[in-house]
XYZ file of C-alpha atoms in Angstrom:
86
model
C 194.445 79.065 53.965
C 190.993 80.475 53.206
C 190.318 82.630 50.183
C 187.707 85.353 50.055
C 188.776 86.815 46.711
C 189.152 85.356 43.252
C 192.677 84.990 41.827
C 192.141 88.169 39.781
C 191.268 90.141 42.929
C 187.499 90.357 42.432
C 185.273 90.109 45.499
C 182.411 88.325 43.758
C 181.648 85.793 41.044
C 178.387 87.263 39.793
C 179.451 90.817 38.888
C 180.335 90.110 35.265
C 177.033 88.268 34.805
C 175.099 91.125 36.399
C 176.647 93.574 33.920
C 176.006 91.267 30.964
C 172.404 90.617 31.981
C 171.713 94.310 32.700
C 173.106 95.365 29.336
C 171.119 92.613 27.606
C 167.756 93.643 29.029
C 165.189 94.501 26.313
C 164.750 98.057 27.538
C 167.951 100.047 28.046
C 168.756 99.586 31.739
C 171.302 101.803 33.461
C 172.990 100.936 36.731
C 170.649 103.453 38.359
C 167.586 101.742 36.902
C 168.854 98.350 38.096
C 169.318 99.843 41.578
C 165.708 101.094 41.398
C 164.493 97.621 40.394
C 166.420 96.101 43.307
C 164.933 98.685 45.667
C 161.485 97.510 44.560
C 162.630 94.030 45.710
C 163.294 95.527 49.154
C 167.062 96.115 48.942
C 168.632 99.340 50.159
C 171.065 99.713 47.262
C 172.158 102.577 45.030
C 173.798 103.058 41.629
C 177.294 103.160 43.154
C 176.752 99.795 44.839
C 175.655 98.304 41.493
C 178.775 99.744 39.821
C 181.052 98.265 42.512
C 179.205 94.949 42.308
C 179.640 94.750 38.522
C 183.328 95.663 38.707
C 183.973 93.041 41.392
C 184.964 95.581 44.051
C 182.002 94.707 46.282
C 180.972 91.530 48.048
C 177.441 90.336 47.196
C 175.268 88.883 49.939
C 172.947 85.941 49.428
C 169.964 88.281 49.914
C 171.259 90.517 47.120
C 171.965 87.508 44.917
C 168.369 86.329 45.335
C 166.995 89.792 44.495
C 169.219 90.010 41.407
C 168.033 86.592 40.253
C 164.411 87.705 40.725
C 164.955 90.908 38.720
C 166.601 88.996 35.868
C 164.110 86.076 36.115
C 166.887 83.493 36.433
C 168.213 81.217 39.166
C 170.933 82.168 41.618
C 173.034 79.368 40.114
C 172.921 81.069 36.722
C 174.326 84.274 38.263
C 177.230 82.275 39.681
C 178.214 80.517 36.451
C 181.077 81.663 34.311
C 184.748 82.413 34.463
C 184.652 83.443 38.121
C 183.561 79.988 39.305
C 186.793 78.270 38.232
């Protein structure tokens, strides 16, 4: 049987890392500001989508993953590491 959710019910692996990285940015970065940064990368995304992404309620596409990695200046692999990849 195929799984498209983590055992804890989350729809993505990277959400916790997105929140951690956003909160760790040198300049205070709100979910709205992160959405603005992602829009500058060409994504049509808003603050609510970022909130759902961070909480694990939203699936994250590979295009979004790449844009997130670019904003945080890390690799896509780094966004996927952590407790969700077990």
